[in-house]
C-alpha cells in the first residue's frame, strides 16, 4: 500500500479533546480509528461488567463524535495483535498511533507483543504520553518538575476533520450480552467525554467549594468530591485538561475559600501520577508485597467465610457494611472509606490484600492499577515504610456518619435502631432489639470478629515484624529508592 494511512488505536483515552495520537493522525492524508475489546481484559480477574458497560457507553459517544469529524471508529473483539494484523490485511495502514498505558500485567504483555508485531511487519508505532508517568525513569529526582511541565504544556487540539478513504462497515457496538457478560446491577456515573466535561465544570464552579471538608464522610463526599475518577481512568478527559481548568478556576475566583479548596484538589492530581509511576517502575507491586519481608505474613491465614462476609457487606460492623453495599451498588466510594474497608479486611480479618484488592478492583468503576495496588499495599502495611493506619469501624461511624443517615440508607435492617446503638448494634439488649425490629444474629449479623481483640492481634503482629531491621527497608530496593514515601 503506497498511500499513507494512520491507525489511531484508542485504549484508555476515550475522548477527542487533548488527544495527541488523534492530532498526530492529522499529519497523514488518511486515518482510521480502532478500539479493541480484548479477551485478556474481559477475562482478567480485575475486570467487571460495569467497566465494560462504561467503556461501551464512552465508545457509543466517541463513535458519533469521530464520525462527525470524518473518522470511522472500528470496534473489534479479539486479541490486539490478531485484530491489528487482520485490519492490516483487510484495509491496510502505515502508522500505528496510540497513548502510553500504565496498566495491569496483561496489558504490559500485550504492549510487548504489539511492539514486536509492528517491528516484524515494519509498521512504525508511536506512543504518546497522556499523564505525568515517565517511562524508564532512572531517578525520581526532578520528577515533580517534569510532571508540572507536562501538565502545563498546550492541549493537543484538532484543527478540522479527517478524510477517511476506505468505506468501512461499522457494525453495531457489542453489548454486554453479546460479549457473554451478565448485567452488573450497578447504578453508574454517566459515561463519555461530555459527561466528564460537565462533571469537571460543576465541580470547579459549584461542588468544589467544600471539597476539603467534604472529603472524609461518605455522605458529603458523594457530591463534594470531583467524581472525575472514572473519567480519568477511561480517559474521557485528560489529566492535563483537569489540571489546566483547575489552575484557571483558582486564578479567576475572587473567593478565597473556593481557591483554597481547589488547591487541595489540584494536589491530588499529582498524587494520581505519583502512584501510577510506582506501578510503572515496579510492575510486581500488583502481585507481590513491596517489602518482601512481609511475605508469608497473611498468606496462610485466608478465612473464606470472613472474606465472603466482607464482600457481601454482612460483617456485623454497620459502617463497614454500609460502605461495601454502597460501593457495590454505585461503583464509587470516597478515599477514607476505601481505606477503612481495606484496613478492616487486612487487619481485623487478616486477609491478604491481593484477593481483597481484586474484589475491590471489580467494584471500583475508576479502577486504576497504579493507584489501586499502591493503596492496597499502603493500607495493608506491606510497604514497610508508611505509618500503619488501622481504622476503628465504630469510631469512623461516629465521626463520619454522626446522624446515622448513611448507615440507615445502605443497611435497611438497622433503619429503626436508635442512634446511640447504630454504630454498635450488638450492644442493644433484647428489648431494644425487639423495639427496633432487628434481632442481632437473625436480622443483622453479630460482629464476625471482636474489634478490640482483632486490632490488638494485628498490632502485635505488624509492630513485631516492623521492628526487625529487614522490615525497615524493602528487600528488593528499586532504583527510585523510597518508592512509597
Ligand atoms: C484502597 C484504595 C484503592 C484505591 N483505588 C483507586 C483506583 O483504583 N482508582 C482511583 O482513581 N483512585 C483510587 N483510590 C484513590 C481515591 O480513593 C480515589 O481517587 C477517589 O476516591 C476518587 O474520587 P474523586 O475522583 O471524586 O476524587 P477527588 O478527591 O475529587 O480527587 C481527584 C482525583 O485525584 C486523584 N486522587 C485522589 N485521591 C488520590 C489518592 N489518594 N491517590 C492517588 N490519586 C488520588 C484521582 O485521580 C481523583 O480522581 C484508592 C484509594 C484506596 C484507599
PDB file of C-alpha atoms in Angstrom, residues 80-351:
ATOM      1  CA  UNK A  80      -4.751  -6.880  19.997  1.00  0.00           C
ATOM      2  CA  UNK A  81      -2.153  -8.418  17.676  1.00  0.00           C
ATOM      3  CA  UNK A  82      -4.767 -10.550  15.902  1.00  0.00           C
ATOM      4  CA  UNK A  83      -7.046  -7.551  15.369  1.00  0.00           C
ATOM      5  CA  UNK A  84      -4.203  -5.296  14.234  1.00  0.00           C
ATOM      6  CA  UNK A  85      -2.940  -7.947  11.808  1.00  0.00           C
ATOM      7  CA  UNK A  86      -6.409  -8.624  10.387  1.00  0.00           C
ATOM      8  CA  UNK A  87      -7.088  -4.934   9.907  1.00  0.00           C
ATOM      9  CA  UNK A  88      -3.740  -4.505   8.244  1.00  0.00           C
ATOM     10  CA  UNK A  89      -4.647  -7.265   5.830  1.00  0.00           C
ATOM     11  CA  UNK A  90      -8.215  -6.009   5.220  1.00  0.00           C
ATOM     12  CA  UNK A  91      -7.743  -2.267   4.799  1.00  0.00           C
ATOM     13  CA  UNK A  92      -4.059  -1.556   5.319  1.00  0.00           C
ATOM     14  CA  UNK A  93      -2.445   1.197   7.369  1.00  0.00           C
ATOM     15  CA  UNK A  94       1.060   2.519   7.536  1.00  0.00           C
ATOM     16  CA  UNK A  95       1.367   4.022  11.045  1.00  0.00           C
ATOM     17  CA  UNK A  96       0.078   2.978  14.456  1.00  0.00           C
ATOM     18  CA  UNK A  97      -0.582   5.847  16.866  1.00  0.00           C
ATOM     19  CA  UNK A  98      -1.673   5.454  20.478  1.00  0.00           C
ATOM     20  CA  UNK A  99      -1.145   6.625  24.045  1.00  0.00           C
ATOM     21  CA  UNK A 100       1.137   5.005  26.582  1.00  0.00           C
ATOM     22  CA  UNK A 101      -0.673   2.960  29.194  1.00  0.00           C
ATOM     23  CA  UNK A 102       0.484   2.071  32.694  1.00  0.00           C
ATOM     24  CA  UNK A 103      -1.799  -0.897  33.079  1.00  0.00           C
ATOM     25  CA  UNK A 104      -2.007  -4.283  34.750  1.00  0.00           C
ATOM     26  CA  UNK A 105       0.302  -7.179  33.891  1.00  0.00           C
ATOM     27  CA  UNK A 106      -1.765  -8.458  30.960  1.00  0.00           C
ATOM     28  CA  UNK A 107      -1.631  -5.059  29.215  1.00  0.00           C
ATOM     29  CA  UNK A 108       2.138  -4.932  29.655  1.00  0.00           C
ATOM     30  CA  UNK A 109       2.414  -8.326  27.912  1.00  0.00           C
ATOM     31  CA  UNK A 110       0.040  -7.090  25.188  1.00  0.00           C
ATOM     32  CA  UNK A 111       2.105  -3.950  24.591  1.00  0.00           C
ATOM     33  CA  UNK A 112       5.258  -6.003  24.145  1.00  0.00           C
ATOM     34  CA  UNK A 113       3.505  -8.317  21.691  1.00  0.00           C
ATOM     35  CA  UNK A 114       2.186  -5.369  19.679  1.00  0.00           C
ATOM     36  CA  UNK A 115       5.624  -3.743  19.627  1.00  0.00           C
ATOM     37  CA  UNK A 116       7.163  -6.999  18.373  1.00  0.00           C
ATOM     38  CA  UNK A 117       4.471  -7.381  15.687  1.00  0.00           C
ATOM     39  CA  UNK A 118       4.927  -3.781  14.500  1.00  0.00           C
ATOM     40  CA  UNK A 119       8.665  -4.355  14.294  1.00  0.00           C
ATOM     41  CA  UNK A 120       8.272  -7.580  12.348  1.00  0.00           C
ATOM     42  CA  UNK A 121       5.828  -6.025   9.856  1.00  0.00           C
ATOM     43  CA  UNK A 122       7.734  -2.755   9.555  1.00  0.00           C
ATOM     44  CA  UNK A 123       4.854  -0.579  10.770  1.00  0.00           C
ATOM     45  CA  UNK A 124       6.105   2.431  12.704  1.00  0.00           C
ATOM     46  CA  UNK A 125       4.349   2.677  16.050  1.00  0.00           C
ATOM     47  CA  UNK A 126       4.317   5.822  18.130  1.00  0.00           C
ATOM     48  CA  UNK A 127       3.051   6.086  21.702  1.00  0.00           C
ATOM     49  CA  UNK A 128       2.301   9.495  23.236  1.00  0.00           C
ATOM     50  CA  UNK A 129       2.235  10.391  26.913  1.00  0.00           C
ATOM     51  CA  UNK A 130      -1.036  11.469  28.494  1.00  0.00           C
ATOM     52  CA  UNK A 131      -0.190  11.574  32.204  1.00  0.00           C
ATOM     53  CA  UNK A 132       2.829  12.535  34.274  1.00  0.00           C
ATOM     54  CA  UNK A 133       4.149   8.967  34.228  1.00  0.00           C
ATOM     55  CA  UNK A 134       7.676   8.724  32.840  1.00  0.00           C
ATOM     56  CA  UNK A 135       8.736   5.517  31.087  1.00  0.00           C
ATOM     57  CA  UNK A 136      12.130   4.064  32.026  1.00  0.00           C
ATOM     58  CA  UNK A 137      12.551   6.627  34.778  1.00  0.00           C
ATOM     59  CA  UNK A 138      16.065   6.404  36.131  1.00  0.00           C
ATOM     60  CA  UNK A 139      15.549   8.503  39.236  1.00  0.00           C
ATOM     61  CA  UNK A 140      12.649  10.249  40.965  1.00  0.00           C
ATOM     62  CA  UNK A 141      14.760  13.351  41.259  1.00  0.00           C
ATOM     63  CA  UNK A 142      13.202  16.078  39.089  1.00  0.00           C
ATOM     64  CA  UNK A 143      10.000  14.081  38.602  1.00  0.00           C
ATOM     65  CA  UNK A 144       7.730  16.807  40.042  1.00  0.00           C
ATOM     66  CA  UNK A 145       9.137  19.390  37.633  1.00  0.00           C
ATOM     67  CA  UNK A 146       8.575  17.050  34.700  1.00  0.00           C
ATOM     68  CA  UNK A 147       5.024  16.443  35.859  1.00  0.00           C
ATOM     69  CA  UNK A 148       4.423  20.179  36.021  1.00  0.00           C
ATOM     70  CA  UNK A 149       5.884  20.745  32.567  1.00  0.00           C
ATOM     71  CA  UNK A 150       3.677  18.066  31.034  1.00  0.00           C
ATOM     72  CA  UNK A 151       0.571  19.364  32.731  1.00  0.00           C
ATOM     73  CA  UNK A 152       1.296  22.960  31.711  1.00  0.00           C
ATOM     74  CA  UNK A 153       2.041  22.041  28.085  1.00  0.00           C
ATOM     75  CA  UNK A 154      -0.501  23.217  25.477  1.00  0.00           C
ATOM     76  CA  UNK A 155      -3.536  20.985  24.998  1.00  0.00           C
ATOM     77  CA  UNK A 156      -3.431  18.829  21.869  1.00  0.00           C
ATOM     78  CA  UNK A 157      -6.421  20.040  19.896  1.00  0.00           C
ATOM     79  CA  UNK A 158      -7.651  19.044  16.447  1.00  0.00           C
ATOM     80  CA  UNK A 159      -7.789  21.518  13.623  1.00  0.00           C
ATOM     81  CA  UNK A 160     -10.506  20.457  11.212  1.00  0.00           C
ATOM     82  CA  UNK A 161     -11.589  16.917  10.410  1.00  0.00           C
ATOM     83  CA  UNK A 162     -10.318  13.817   8.616  1.00  0.00           C
ATOM     84  CA  UNK A 163     -10.755  12.247   5.240  1.00  0.00           C
ATOM     85  CA  UNK A 164     -11.037   8.510   5.529  1.00  0.00           C
ATOM     86  CA  UNK A 165     -10.615   6.982   2.106  1.00  0.00           C
ATOM     87  CA  UNK A 166     -11.791   3.465   2.934  1.00  0.00           C
ATOM     88  CA  UNK A 167     -15.537   2.867   3.085  1.00  0.00           C
ATOM     89  CA  UNK A 168     -15.881   0.844   6.245  1.00  0.00           C
ATOM     90  CA  UNK A 169     -18.541  -1.403   7.539  1.00  0.00           C
ATOM     91  CA  UNK A 170     -19.178  -0.318  11.130  1.00  0.00           C
ATOM     92  CA  UNK A 171     -21.416  -2.911  12.749  1.00  0.00           C
ATOM     93  CA  UNK A 172     -23.419  -2.135  15.867  1.00  0.00           C
ATOM     94  CA  UNK A 173     -21.337  -1.895  19.013  1.00  0.00           C
ATOM     95  CA  UNK A 174     -21.218  -5.106  21.026  1.00  0.00           C
ATOM     96  CA  UNK A 175     -23.434  -5.367  24.084  1.00  0.00           C
ATOM     97  CA  UNK A 176     -22.714  -6.893  27.459  1.00  0.00           C
ATOM     98  CA  UNK A 177     -24.835  -9.881  26.419  1.00  0.00           C
ATOM     99  CA  UNK A 178     -23.053 -10.341  23.075  1.00  0.00           C
ATOM    100  CA  UNK A 179     -19.753 -10.282  24.964  1.00  0.00           C
ATOM    101  CA  UNK A 180     -21.056 -13.013  27.264  1.00  0.00           C
ATOM    102  CA  UNK A 181     -21.294 -10.748  30.316  1.00  0.00           C
ATOM    103  CA  UNK A 182     -24.149 -10.765  32.812  1.00  0.00           C
ATOM    104  CA  UNK A 183     -25.816  -7.474  33.845  1.00  0.00           C
ATOM    105  CA  UNK A 184     -23.886  -5.811  36.672  1.00  0.00           C
ATOM    106  CA  UNK A 185     -26.802  -4.217  38.509  1.00  0.00           C
ATOM    107  CA  UNK A 186     -24.845  -1.086  39.477  1.00  0.00           C
ATOM    108  CA  UNK A 187     -26.090   2.474  39.070  1.00  0.00           C
ATOM    109  CA  UNK A 188     -23.063   4.027  37.397  1.00  0.00           C
ATOM    110  CA  UNK A 189     -21.942   7.567  36.676  1.00  0.00           C
ATOM    111  CA  UNK A 190     -22.739   8.689  33.145  1.00  0.00           C
ATOM    112  CA  UNK A 191     -20.130   7.602  30.594  1.00  0.00           C
ATOM    113  CA  UNK A 192     -18.456   9.694  27.926  1.00  0.00           C
ATOM    114  CA  UNK A 193     -16.483  12.851  27.264  1.00  0.00           C
ATOM    115  CA  UNK A 194     -19.421  15.214  27.550  1.00  0.00           C
ATOM    116  CA  UNK A 195     -20.304  13.868  30.998  1.00  0.00           C
ATOM    117  CA  UNK A 196     -16.645  14.232  32.010  1.00  0.00           C
ATOM    118  CA  UNK A 197     -16.583  17.875  30.976  1.00  0.00           C
ATOM    119  CA  UNK A 198     -19.883  18.601  32.743  1.00  0.00           C
ATOM    120  CA  UNK A 199     -18.578  16.897  35.881  1.00  0.00           C
ATOM    121  CA  UNK A 200     -15.405  18.997  35.837  1.00  0.00           C
ATOM    122  CA  UNK A 201     -17.340  22.206  35.282  1.00  0.00           C
ATOM    123  CA  UNK A 202     -19.843  21.625  38.070  1.00  0.00           C
ATOM    124  CA  UNK A 203     -17.024  20.739  40.459  1.00  0.00           C
ATOM    125  CA  UNK A 204     -14.903  23.764  39.695  1.00  0.00           C
ATOM    126  CA  UNK A 205     -17.823  26.182  39.720  1.00  0.00           C
ATOM    127  CA  UNK A 206     -20.081  24.866  42.469  1.00  0.00           C
ATOM    128  CA  UNK A 207     -19.442  21.483  44.056  1.00  0.00           C
ATOM    129  CA  UNK A 208     -15.775  22.040  44.890  1.00  0.00           C
ATOM    130  CA  UNK A 209     -16.492  24.789  47.410  1.00  0.00           C
ATOM    131  CA  UNK A 210     -16.452  22.481  50.452  1.00  0.00           C
ATOM    132  CA  UNK A 211     -14.023  19.941  48.984  1.00  0.00           C
ATOM    133  CA  UNK A 212     -11.658  19.734  51.941  1.00  0.00           C
ATOM    134  CA  UNK A 213     -14.469  19.435  54.476  1.00  0.00           C
ATOM    135  CA  UNK A 214     -16.477  17.050  52.322  1.00  0.00           C
ATOM    136  CA  UNK A 215     -13.694  14.537  51.597  1.00  0.00           C
ATOM    137  CA  UNK A 216     -13.906  12.246  54.592  1.00  0.00           C
ATOM    138  CA  UNK A 217     -17.575  11.481  55.086  1.00  0.00           C
ATOM    139  CA  UNK A 218     -19.224   9.220  52.518  1.00  0.00           C
ATOM    140  CA  UNK A 219     -22.336  11.394  52.834  1.00  0.00           C
ATOM    141  CA  UNK A 220     -20.730  14.670  51.814  1.00  0.00           C
ATOM    142  CA  UNK A 221     -18.028  13.217  49.542  1.00  0.00           C
ATOM    143  CA  UNK A 222     -20.604  11.851  47.137  1.00  0.00           C
ATOM    144  CA  UNK A 223     -21.256  15.356  45.846  1.00  0.00           C
ATOM    145  CA  UNK A 224     -18.317  17.280  47.317  1.00  0.00           C
ATOM    146  CA  UNK A 225     -15.539  15.259  45.641  1.00  0.00           C
ATOM    147  CA  UNK A 226     -14.919  15.836  41.967  1.00  0.00           C
ATOM    148  CA  UNK A 227     -16.177  12.368  40.872  1.00  0.00           C
ATOM    149  CA  UNK A 228     -13.770  12.581  37.963  1.00  0.00           C
ATOM    150  CA  UNK A 229     -12.024   9.298  38.754  1.00  0.00           C
ATOM    151  CA  UNK A 230     -13.880   7.026  36.266  1.00  0.00           C
ATOM    152  CA  UNK A 231     -13.350   9.659  33.589  1.00  0.00           C
ATOM    153  CA  UNK A 232      -9.633   9.810  34.306  1.00  0.00           C
ATOM    154  CA  UNK A 233      -9.441   6.009  34.358  1.00  0.00           C
ATOM    155  CA  UNK A 234     -11.138   5.642  30.968  1.00  0.00           C
ATOM    156  CA  UNK A 235      -9.553   8.798  29.600  1.00  0.00           C
ATOM    157  CA  UNK A 236     -12.773  10.612  28.728  1.00  0.00           C
ATOM    158  CA  UNK A 237     -10.958  13.665  30.000  1.00  0.00           C
ATOM    159  CA  UNK A 238      -7.202  14.201  30.140  1.00  0.00           C
ATOM    160  CA  UNK A 239      -5.427  14.933  33.385  1.00  0.00           C
ATOM    161  CA  UNK A 240      -3.900  17.967  31.679  1.00  0.00           C
ATOM    162  CA  UNK A 241      -7.349  19.355  30.868  1.00  0.00           C
ATOM    163  CA  UNK A 242      -8.402  18.940  34.501  1.00  0.00           C
ATOM    164  CA  UNK A 243      -5.165  20.450  35.774  1.00  0.00           C
ATOM    165  CA  UNK A 244      -5.310  23.484  33.497  1.00  0.00           C
ATOM    166  CA  UNK A 245      -9.000  24.150  34.107  1.00  0.00           C
ATOM    167  CA  UNK A 246      -8.358  23.950  37.855  1.00  0.00           C
ATOM    168  CA  UNK A 247      -5.493  26.431  37.668  1.00  0.00           C
ATOM    169  CA  UNK A 248      -7.680  28.835  35.689  1.00  0.00           C
ATOM    170  CA  UNK A 249     -10.509  28.461  38.210  1.00  0.00           C
ATOM    171  CA  UNK A 250      -8.126  29.148  41.108  1.00  0.00           C
ATOM    172  CA  UNK A 251      -6.674  32.196  39.374  1.00  0.00           C
ATOM    173  CA  UNK A 252     -10.055  33.645  38.444  1.00  0.00           C
ATOM    174  CA  UNK A 253     -12.087  33.154  41.568  1.00  0.00           C
ATOM    175  CA  UNK A 254     -12.298  36.072  43.996  1.00  0.00           C
ATOM    176  CA  UNK A 255     -13.480  33.554  46.604  1.00  0.00           C
ATOM    177  CA  UNK A 256     -10.575  32.512  48.835  1.00  0.00           C
ATOM    178  CA  UNK A 257     -12.439  29.530  50.253  1.00  0.00           C
ATOM    179  CA  UNK A 258     -13.034  28.110  46.807  1.00  0.00           C
ATOM    180  CA  UNK A 259      -9.441  28.784  45.781  1.00  0.00           C
ATOM    181  CA  UNK A 260      -8.165  27.010  48.912  1.00  0.00           C
ATOM    182  CA  UNK A 261     -10.442  24.038  48.257  1.00  0.00           C
ATOM    183  CA  UNK A 262      -9.345  23.762  44.642  1.00  0.00           C
ATOM    184  CA  UNK A 263      -5.675  23.889  45.620  1.00  0.00           C
ATOM    185  CA  UNK A 264      -6.269  20.803  47.742  1.00  0.00           C
ATOM    186  CA  UNK A 265      -7.867  19.126  44.765  1.00  0.00           C
ATOM    187  CA  UNK A 266      -5.025  20.168  42.432  1.00  0.00           C
ATOM    188  CA  UNK A 267      -2.525  18.412  44.703  1.00  0.00           C
ATOM    189  CA  UNK A 268      -4.394  15.145  44.317  1.00  0.00           C
ATOM    190  CA  UNK A 269      -3.983  15.254  40.551  1.00  0.00           C
ATOM    191  CA  UNK A 270      -0.263  14.986  41.172  1.00  0.00           C
ATOM    192  CA  UNK A 271      -0.821  12.012  43.513  1.00  0.00           C
ATOM    193  CA  UNK A 272      -2.659  10.305  40.670  1.00  0.00           C
ATOM    194  CA  UNK A 273       0.529  10.163  38.593  1.00  0.00           C
ATOM    195  CA  UNK A 274       2.812   9.707  41.594  1.00  0.00           C
ATOM    196  CA  UNK A 275       1.115   6.382  42.347  1.00  0.00           C
ATOM    197  CA  UNK A 276       0.882   5.324  38.717  1.00  0.00           C
ATOM    198  CA  UNK A 277       4.606   5.917  38.455  1.00  0.00           C
ATOM    199  CA  UNK A 278       5.117   3.315  41.181  1.00  0.00           C
ATOM    200  CA  UNK A 279       3.494   0.607  39.077  1.00  0.00           C
ATOM    201  CA  UNK A 280       5.385   1.761  36.008  1.00  0.00           C
ATOM    202  CA  UNK A 281       8.662   1.422  37.920  1.00  0.00           C
ATOM    203  CA  UNK A 282       7.798  -1.716  39.880  1.00  0.00           C
ATOM    204  CA  UNK A 283       5.176  -3.770  37.996  1.00  0.00           C
ATOM    205  CA  UNK A 284       5.462  -6.525  40.613  1.00  0.00           C
ATOM    206  CA  UNK A 285       3.577  -4.421  43.208  1.00  0.00           C
ATOM    207  CA  UNK A 286       0.408  -5.706  41.566  1.00  0.00           C
ATOM    208  CA  UNK A 287       1.225  -9.203  42.823  1.00  0.00           C
ATOM    209  CA  UNK A 288       3.964  -9.146  45.461  1.00  0.00           C
ATOM    210  CA  UNK A 289       4.483  -7.401  48.783  1.00  0.00           C
ATOM    211  CA  UNK A 290       6.506  -4.284  48.165  1.00  0.00           C
ATOM    212  CA  UNK A 291       8.597  -5.118  51.226  1.00  0.00           C
ATOM    213  CA  UNK A 292       9.292  -8.819  50.751  1.00  0.00           C
ATOM    214  CA  UNK A 293       9.927  -9.217  54.465  1.00  0.00           C
ATOM    215  CA  UNK A 294       6.110  -9.321  54.765  1.00  0.00           C
ATOM    216  CA  UNK A 295       5.922 -12.427  52.548  1.00  0.00           C
ATOM    217  CA  UNK A 296       4.148 -15.176  54.430  1.00  0.00           C
ATOM    218  CA  UNK A 297       2.532 -12.779  56.907  1.00  0.00           C
ATOM    219  CA  UNK A 298      -1.028 -13.315  55.707  1.00  0.00           C
ATOM    220  CA  UNK A 299      -0.714 -15.963  53.011  1.00  0.00           C
ATOM    221  CA  UNK A 300      -1.530 -18.947  55.208  1.00  0.00           C
ATOM    222  CA  UNK A 301      -4.485 -17.478  57.073  1.00  0.00           C
ATOM    223  CA  UNK A 302      -7.154 -16.818  54.464  1.00  0.00           C
ATOM    224  CA  UNK A 303     -10.624 -17.211  56.029  1.00  0.00           C
ATOM    225  CA  UNK A 304     -13.073 -17.694  53.149  1.00  0.00           C
ATOM    226  CA  UNK A 305     -16.144 -17.112  55.337  1.00  0.00           C
ATOM    227  CA  UNK A 306     -14.776 -13.778  56.556  1.00  0.00           C
ATOM    228  CA  UNK A 307     -13.897 -12.800  53.002  1.00  0.00           C
ATOM    229  CA  UNK A 308     -17.446 -13.596  51.818  1.00  0.00           C
ATOM    230  CA  UNK A 309     -18.982 -11.623  54.707  1.00  0.00           C
ATOM    231  CA  UNK A 310     -16.779  -8.610  53.894  1.00  0.00           C
ATOM    232  CA  UNK A 311     -17.616  -8.772  50.153  1.00  0.00           C
ATOM    233  CA  UNK A 312     -21.327  -9.038  50.870  1.00  0.00           C
ATOM    234  CA  UNK A 313     -21.478  -6.286  53.499  1.00  0.00           C
ATOM    235  CA  UNK A 314     -22.513  -8.514  56.384  1.00  0.00           C
ATOM    236  CA  UNK A 315     -19.622  -8.275  58.830  1.00  0.00           C
ATOM    237  CA  UNK A 316     -21.808  -7.038  61.675  1.00  0.00           C
ATOM    238  CA  UNK A 317     -19.993  -3.665  61.650  1.00  0.00           C
ATOM    239  CA  UNK A 318     -22.553  -1.197  60.259  1.00  0.00           C
ATOM    240  CA  UNK A 319     -20.093   1.328  58.784  1.00  0.00           C
ATOM    241  CA  UNK A 320     -18.109  -1.392  57.002  1.00  0.00           C
ATOM    242  CA  UNK A 321     -21.285  -2.996  55.688  1.00  0.00           C
ATOM    243  CA  UNK A 322     -22.847   0.314  54.609  1.00  0.00           C
ATOM    244  CA  UNK A 323     -19.675   1.316  52.735  1.00  0.00           C
ATOM    245  CA  UNK A 324     -19.373  -2.022  50.986  1.00  0.00           C
ATOM    246  CA  UNK A 325     -23.029  -2.140  49.968  1.00  0.00           C
ATOM    247  CA  UNK A 326     -22.867   1.446  48.724  1.00  0.00           C
ATOM    248  CA  UNK A 327     -19.744   0.664  46.701  1.00  0.00           C
ATOM    249  CA  UNK A 328     -21.230  -2.499  45.207  1.00  0.00           C
ATOM    250  CA  UNK A 329     -24.371  -0.568  44.205  1.00  0.00           C
ATOM    251  CA  UNK A 330     -22.680   2.506  42.726  1.00  0.00           C
ATOM    252  CA  UNK A 331     -19.074   1.634  41.780  1.00  0.00           C
ATOM    253  CA  UNK A 332     -17.665   4.506  43.844  1.00  0.00           C
ATOM    254  CA  UNK A 333     -16.621   5.284  47.423  1.00  0.00           C
ATOM    255  CA  UNK A 334     -14.581   8.110  48.912  1.00  0.00           C
ATOM    256  CA  UNK A 335     -10.928   7.691  49.853  1.00  0.00           C
ATOM    257  CA  UNK A 336     -11.244   7.373  53.621  1.00  0.00           C
ATOM    258  CA  UNK A 337     -13.963   4.767  53.442  1.00  0.00           C
ATOM    259  CA  UNK A 338     -11.963   2.782  50.865  1.00  0.00           C
ATOM    260  CA  UNK A 339      -9.072   2.870  53.299  1.00  0.00           C
ATOM    261  CA  UNK A 340     -11.342   1.741  56.146  1.00  0.00           C
ATOM    262  CA  UNK A 341     -12.658  -1.212  54.098  1.00  0.00           C
ATOM    263  CA  UNK A 342      -9.102  -2.327  53.364  1.00  0.00           C
ATOM    264  CA  UNK A 343      -7.949  -1.769  56.931  1.00  0.00           C
ATOM    265  CA  UNK A 344     -10.834  -3.900  58.207  1.00  0.00           C
ATOM    266  CA  UNK A 345     -10.057  -6.682  55.724  1.00  0.00           C
ATOM    267  CA  UNK A 346      -6.290  -6.596  56.230  1.00  0.00           C
ATOM    268  CA  UNK A 347      -6.131  -6.101  59.999  1.00  0.00           C
ATOM    269  CA  UNK A 348      -9.418  -7.140  61.617  1.00  0.00           C
ATOM    270  CA  UNK A 349      -9.926 -10.095  59.275  1.00  0.00           C
ATOM    271  CA  UNK A 350      -6.240 -10.656  58.474  1.00  0.00           C
ATOM    272  CA  UNK A 351      -6.988 -11.239  54.793  1.00  0.00           C
TER     273      UNK A 351
END
